[in-house]
Coordinates of C-alpha atoms and ligand atoms in Angstrom, one line a residue:
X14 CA -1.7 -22.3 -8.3
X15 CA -1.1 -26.0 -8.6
X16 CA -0.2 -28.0 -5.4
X17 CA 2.8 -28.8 -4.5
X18 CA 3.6 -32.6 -5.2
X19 CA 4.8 -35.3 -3.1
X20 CA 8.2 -36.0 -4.9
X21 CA 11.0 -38.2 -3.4
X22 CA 14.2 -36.8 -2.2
X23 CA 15.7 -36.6 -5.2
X24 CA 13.4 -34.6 -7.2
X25 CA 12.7 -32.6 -4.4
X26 CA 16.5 -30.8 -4.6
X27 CA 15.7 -30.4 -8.6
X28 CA 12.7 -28.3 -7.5
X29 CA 14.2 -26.4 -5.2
X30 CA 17.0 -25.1 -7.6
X31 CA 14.6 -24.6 -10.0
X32 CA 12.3 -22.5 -8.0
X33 CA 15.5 -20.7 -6.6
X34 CA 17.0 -20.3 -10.4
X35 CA 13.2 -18.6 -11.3
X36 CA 13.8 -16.4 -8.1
X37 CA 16.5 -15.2 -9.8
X38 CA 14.8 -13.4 -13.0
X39 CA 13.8 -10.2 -13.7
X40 CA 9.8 -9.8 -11.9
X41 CA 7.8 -10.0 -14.5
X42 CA 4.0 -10.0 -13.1
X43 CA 3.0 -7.8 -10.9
X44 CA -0.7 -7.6 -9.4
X45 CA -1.9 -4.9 -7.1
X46 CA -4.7 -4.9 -4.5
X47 CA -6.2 -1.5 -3.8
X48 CA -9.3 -1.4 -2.2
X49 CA -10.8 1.5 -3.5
X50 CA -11.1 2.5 -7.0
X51 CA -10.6 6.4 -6.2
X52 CA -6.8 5.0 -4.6
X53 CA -6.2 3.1 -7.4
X54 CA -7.1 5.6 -10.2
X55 CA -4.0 7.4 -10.8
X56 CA -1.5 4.7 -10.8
X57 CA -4.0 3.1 -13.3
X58 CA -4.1 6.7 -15.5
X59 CA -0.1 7.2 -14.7
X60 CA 0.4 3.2 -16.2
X61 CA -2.0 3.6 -18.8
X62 CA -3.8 0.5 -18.0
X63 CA -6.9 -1.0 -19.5
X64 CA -10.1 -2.0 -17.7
X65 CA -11.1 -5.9 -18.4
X66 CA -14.7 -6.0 -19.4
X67 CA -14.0 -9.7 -19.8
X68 CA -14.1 -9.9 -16.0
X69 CA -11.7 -13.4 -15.2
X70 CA -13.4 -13.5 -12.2
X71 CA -16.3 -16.0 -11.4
X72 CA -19.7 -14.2 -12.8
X73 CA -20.9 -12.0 -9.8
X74 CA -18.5 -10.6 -8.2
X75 CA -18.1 -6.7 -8.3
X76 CA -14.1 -6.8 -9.2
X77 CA -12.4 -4.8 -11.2
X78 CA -9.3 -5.4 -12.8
X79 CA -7.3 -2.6 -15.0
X80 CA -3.7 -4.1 -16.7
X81 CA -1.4 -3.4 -19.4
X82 CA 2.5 -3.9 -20.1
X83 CA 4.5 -0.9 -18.5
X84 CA 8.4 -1.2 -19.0
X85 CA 9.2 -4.9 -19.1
X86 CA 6.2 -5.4 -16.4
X87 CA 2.9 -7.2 -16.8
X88 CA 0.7 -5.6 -13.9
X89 CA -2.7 -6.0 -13.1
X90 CA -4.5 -3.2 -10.6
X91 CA -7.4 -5.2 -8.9
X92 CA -9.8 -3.7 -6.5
X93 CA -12.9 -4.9 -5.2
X94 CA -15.6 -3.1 -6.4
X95 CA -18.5 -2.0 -5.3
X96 CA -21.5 -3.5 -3.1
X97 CA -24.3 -4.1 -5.5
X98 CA -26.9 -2.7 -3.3
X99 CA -25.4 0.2 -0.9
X100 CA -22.5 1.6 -4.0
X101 CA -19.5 1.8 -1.9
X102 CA -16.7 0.3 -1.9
X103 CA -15.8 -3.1 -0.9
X104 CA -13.1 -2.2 1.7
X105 CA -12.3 -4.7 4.9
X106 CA -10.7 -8.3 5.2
X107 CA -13.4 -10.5 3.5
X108 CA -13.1 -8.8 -0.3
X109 CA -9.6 -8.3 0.0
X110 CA -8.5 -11.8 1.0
X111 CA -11.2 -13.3 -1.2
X112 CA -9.8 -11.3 -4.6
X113 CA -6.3 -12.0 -3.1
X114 CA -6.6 -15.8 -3.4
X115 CA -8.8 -14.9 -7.0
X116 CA -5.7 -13.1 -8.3
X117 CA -3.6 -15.5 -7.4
X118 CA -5.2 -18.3 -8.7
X119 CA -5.6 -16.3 -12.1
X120 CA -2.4 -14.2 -12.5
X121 CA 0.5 -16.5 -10.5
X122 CA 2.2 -13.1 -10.0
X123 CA 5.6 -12.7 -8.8
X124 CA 5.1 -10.1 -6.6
X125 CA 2.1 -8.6 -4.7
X126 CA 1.6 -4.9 -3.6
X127 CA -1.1 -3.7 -1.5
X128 CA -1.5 -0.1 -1.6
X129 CA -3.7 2.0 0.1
X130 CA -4.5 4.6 3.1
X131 CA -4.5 4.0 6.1
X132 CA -4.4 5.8 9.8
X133 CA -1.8 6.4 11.3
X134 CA -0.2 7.2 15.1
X135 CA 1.6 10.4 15.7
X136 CA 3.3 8.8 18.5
X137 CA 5.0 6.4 16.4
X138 CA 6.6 9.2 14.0
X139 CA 3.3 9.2 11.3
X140 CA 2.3 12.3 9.4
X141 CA -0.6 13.0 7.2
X142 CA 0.5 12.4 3.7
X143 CA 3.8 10.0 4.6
X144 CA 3.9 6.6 2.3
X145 CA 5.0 3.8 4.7
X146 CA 7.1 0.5 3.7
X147 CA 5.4 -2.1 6.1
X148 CA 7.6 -4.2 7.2
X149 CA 5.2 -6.3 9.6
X150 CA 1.2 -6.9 9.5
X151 CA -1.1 -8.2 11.9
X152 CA -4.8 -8.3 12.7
X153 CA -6.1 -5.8 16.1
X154 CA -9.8 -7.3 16.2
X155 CA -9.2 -11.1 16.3
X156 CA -8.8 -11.3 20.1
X157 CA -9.1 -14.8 20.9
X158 CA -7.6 -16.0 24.2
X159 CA -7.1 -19.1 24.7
X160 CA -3.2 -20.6 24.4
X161 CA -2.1 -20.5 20.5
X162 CA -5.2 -19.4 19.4
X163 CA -4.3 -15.7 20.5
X164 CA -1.4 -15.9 18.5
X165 CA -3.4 -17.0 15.3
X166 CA -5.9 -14.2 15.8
X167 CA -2.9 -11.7 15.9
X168 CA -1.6 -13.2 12.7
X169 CA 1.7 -11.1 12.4
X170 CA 3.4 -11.6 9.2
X171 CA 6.2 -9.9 7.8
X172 CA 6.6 -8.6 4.4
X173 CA 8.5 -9.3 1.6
X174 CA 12.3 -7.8 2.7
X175 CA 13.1 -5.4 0.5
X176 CA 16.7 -3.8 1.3
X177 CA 17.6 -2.1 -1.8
X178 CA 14.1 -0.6 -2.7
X179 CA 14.1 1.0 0.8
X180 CA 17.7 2.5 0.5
X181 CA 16.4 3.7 -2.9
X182 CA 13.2 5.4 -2.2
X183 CA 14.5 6.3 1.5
X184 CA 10.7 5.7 3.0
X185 CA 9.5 5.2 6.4
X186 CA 9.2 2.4 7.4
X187 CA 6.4 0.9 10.2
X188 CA 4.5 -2.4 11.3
X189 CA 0.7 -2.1 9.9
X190 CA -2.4 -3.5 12.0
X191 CA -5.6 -4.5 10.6
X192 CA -8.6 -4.4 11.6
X193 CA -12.1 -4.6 10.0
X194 CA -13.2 -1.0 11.4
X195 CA -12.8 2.6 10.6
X196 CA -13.1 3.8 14.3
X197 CA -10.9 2.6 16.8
X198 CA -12.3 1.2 19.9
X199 CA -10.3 1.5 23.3
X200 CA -9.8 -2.4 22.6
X201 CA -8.6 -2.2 19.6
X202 CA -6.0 0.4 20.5
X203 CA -4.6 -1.7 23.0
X204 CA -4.4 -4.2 20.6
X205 CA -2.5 -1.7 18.2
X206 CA 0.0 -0.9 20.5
X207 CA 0.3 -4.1 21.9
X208 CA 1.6 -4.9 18.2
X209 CA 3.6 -2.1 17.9
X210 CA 1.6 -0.7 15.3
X211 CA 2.3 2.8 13.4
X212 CA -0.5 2.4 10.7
X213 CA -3.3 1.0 10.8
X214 CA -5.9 -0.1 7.7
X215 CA -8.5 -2.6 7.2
X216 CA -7.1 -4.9 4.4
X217 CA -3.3 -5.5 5.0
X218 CA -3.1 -8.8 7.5
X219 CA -6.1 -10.4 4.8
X220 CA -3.4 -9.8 1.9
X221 CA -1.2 -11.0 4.0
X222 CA -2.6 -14.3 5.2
X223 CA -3.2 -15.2 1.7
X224 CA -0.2 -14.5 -0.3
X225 CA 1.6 -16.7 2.8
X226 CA -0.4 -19.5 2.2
X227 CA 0.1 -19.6 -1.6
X228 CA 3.9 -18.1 -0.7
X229 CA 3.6 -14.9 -3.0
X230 CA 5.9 -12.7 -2.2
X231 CA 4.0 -9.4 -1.0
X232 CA 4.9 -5.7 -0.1
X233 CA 2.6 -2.7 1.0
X234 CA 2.8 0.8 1.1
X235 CA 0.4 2.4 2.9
X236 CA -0.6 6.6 3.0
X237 CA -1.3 8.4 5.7
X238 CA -4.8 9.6 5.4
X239 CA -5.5 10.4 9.4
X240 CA -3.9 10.5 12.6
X241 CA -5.3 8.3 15.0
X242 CA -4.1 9.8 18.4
X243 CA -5.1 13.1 17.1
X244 CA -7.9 15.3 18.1
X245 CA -9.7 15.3 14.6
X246 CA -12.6 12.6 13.7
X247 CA -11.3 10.2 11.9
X248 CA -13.7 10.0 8.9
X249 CA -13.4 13.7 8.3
X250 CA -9.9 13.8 8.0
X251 CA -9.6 10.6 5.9
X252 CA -11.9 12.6 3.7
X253 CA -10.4 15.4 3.5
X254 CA -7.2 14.0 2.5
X255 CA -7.9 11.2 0.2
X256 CA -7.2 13.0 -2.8
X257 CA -3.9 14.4 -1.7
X258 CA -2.3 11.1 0.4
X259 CA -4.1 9.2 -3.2
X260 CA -1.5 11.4 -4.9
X261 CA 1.5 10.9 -2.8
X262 CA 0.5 7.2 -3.0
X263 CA 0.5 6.9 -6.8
X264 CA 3.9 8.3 -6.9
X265 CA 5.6 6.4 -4.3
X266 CA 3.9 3.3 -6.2
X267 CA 5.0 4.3 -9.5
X268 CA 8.4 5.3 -8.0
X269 CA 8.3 1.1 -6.2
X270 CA 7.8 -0.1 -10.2
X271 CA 10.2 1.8 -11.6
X272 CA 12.7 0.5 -9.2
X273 CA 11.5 -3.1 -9.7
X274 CA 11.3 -3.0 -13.4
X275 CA 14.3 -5.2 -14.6
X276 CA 15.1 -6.7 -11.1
X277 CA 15.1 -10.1 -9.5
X278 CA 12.8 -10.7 -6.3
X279 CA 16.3 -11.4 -4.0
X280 CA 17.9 -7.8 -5.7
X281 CA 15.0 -5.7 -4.3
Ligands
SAH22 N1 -15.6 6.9 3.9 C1 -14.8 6.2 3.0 C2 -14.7 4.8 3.5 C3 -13.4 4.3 3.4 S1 -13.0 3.1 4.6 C4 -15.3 6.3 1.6 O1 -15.7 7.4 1.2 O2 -15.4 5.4 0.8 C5 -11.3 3.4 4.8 C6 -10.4 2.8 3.8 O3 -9.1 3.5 4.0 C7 -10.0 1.3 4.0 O4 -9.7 0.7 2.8 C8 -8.8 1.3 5.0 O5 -7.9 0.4 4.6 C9 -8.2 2.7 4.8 N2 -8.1 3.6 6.0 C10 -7.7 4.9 6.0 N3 -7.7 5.4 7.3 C11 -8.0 4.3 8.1 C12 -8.1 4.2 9.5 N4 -7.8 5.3 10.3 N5 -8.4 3.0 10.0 C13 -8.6 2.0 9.2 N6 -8.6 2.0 7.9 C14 -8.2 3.2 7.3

């Protein structure tokens, strides 16, 4: 994306009602960031959309991209791959803010969505299976405290406000914490309720922090693959219901584009 300019006063209005008037057109690129192939696979099947074995990406990295045309849309599906050396998947903050700002940089989409699973806290109304609207992300392991700087290791952000889609696909709604672990530490939980948390993932806040910085708008919908504050471990539950929460994720998402297909950013 190119830097802003420095532009006198004058100038400065004509961009803004320019940048205003594009707000007002229908979306046109979308780009998702899904952080593991096995989430992403049926919205990519359900879109029809093409792997690029011309990677855009700088030679190296393990991203994949999948995109086609669907409706009047142009979306992209990127995920991050897999670690040469281990095989699995590149999930956590580093990959997904790195292919963030990549995407970005390559796509200038109008709109973000970052879809995935996520845990999430049956105390806060969260059920195995639900698709959340987040309407606030922050980070749970970035404790740094020290005046300001506690504030910028929390790094709440809100998402993109989306009245009308919400009214339309009647989801629940719930602030999202990151954090760069599976587990949950007693730290971290306090951290997680301290933020008021109802789902918690491992790549929201990064997509986050990036598409605010390059001011992308950016949405996330996040399935419920385990209950935190329940009695079952973690991993074995998030196993146990990828496949179905993947499902209920891909149609909630598809459900998301169909809604946005032909719509403005300020009529969503
Ligand atoms: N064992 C998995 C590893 C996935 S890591 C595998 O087979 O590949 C978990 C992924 O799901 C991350 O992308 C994260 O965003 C999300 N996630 C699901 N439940 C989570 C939880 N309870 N805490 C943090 N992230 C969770």
């Amino acid at each position: 994306m190119a830097p802003p300019e420095e532009h006198s006063g004058e100038i400065k209005e004509d961009s803004v009602a320019a940048a205003s008037s594009a707000d007002n057109l229908p979306i046109s690129t979308v780009v998702f960031i899904i952080a593991m192939q096995k989430e992403a696979q049926p919205l990519v099947n359900r879109l029809q959309l093409t792997e690029d074995v011309d990677s855009m990406f700088l030679k190296g990295v393990p991203w994949v991209r999948y995109y086609g045309n669907y409706k009047d849309l142009n979306i992209s599906i990127v995920c991050p791959g897999k670690d040469p050396i281990l095989g699995v998947e590149n999930v956590g903050t580093v990959s997904a803010a790195l292919l963030t700002y990549a995407s970005i940089q390559a796509l200038q989409p109008d709109l973000i969505i970052n879809a995935g699973t996520a845990g999430g806290f049956k105390a806060k109304g969260a059920s195995i299976g639900d698709v959340f609207l987040v309407s606030h992300v922050t980070f749970h392991d970035r404790r740094i405290p020290i005046p300001a700087f506690d504030l910028y290791g929390v790094g709440l952000r809100q998402a993109f406000v989306t009245p009308n889609l919400l009214q339309e696909l009647n989801m629940k709604v719930g602030k999202l914490s990151t954090g760069d672990s599976l587990d949950m530490a007693p730290v971290d939980e306090s951290c997680i309720i301290a933020n008021d948390a109802t789902v918690k993932d491992m790549e929201g806040a990064a997509v986050a922090y990036v598409a605010d910085l390059l001011k992308v708008p950016a949405i996330y919908l996040k399935g419920v693959t385990d209950i935190v504050d329940g009695d079952r471990p973690t991993s074995e539950e998030f196993l146990e219901n990828l496949a179905a929460v993947t499902a209920a994720l891909d149609e909630a998402a598809s459900r998301v584009v169909d809604f946005i297909n032909g719509k403005s950013l300020p009529q969503l």
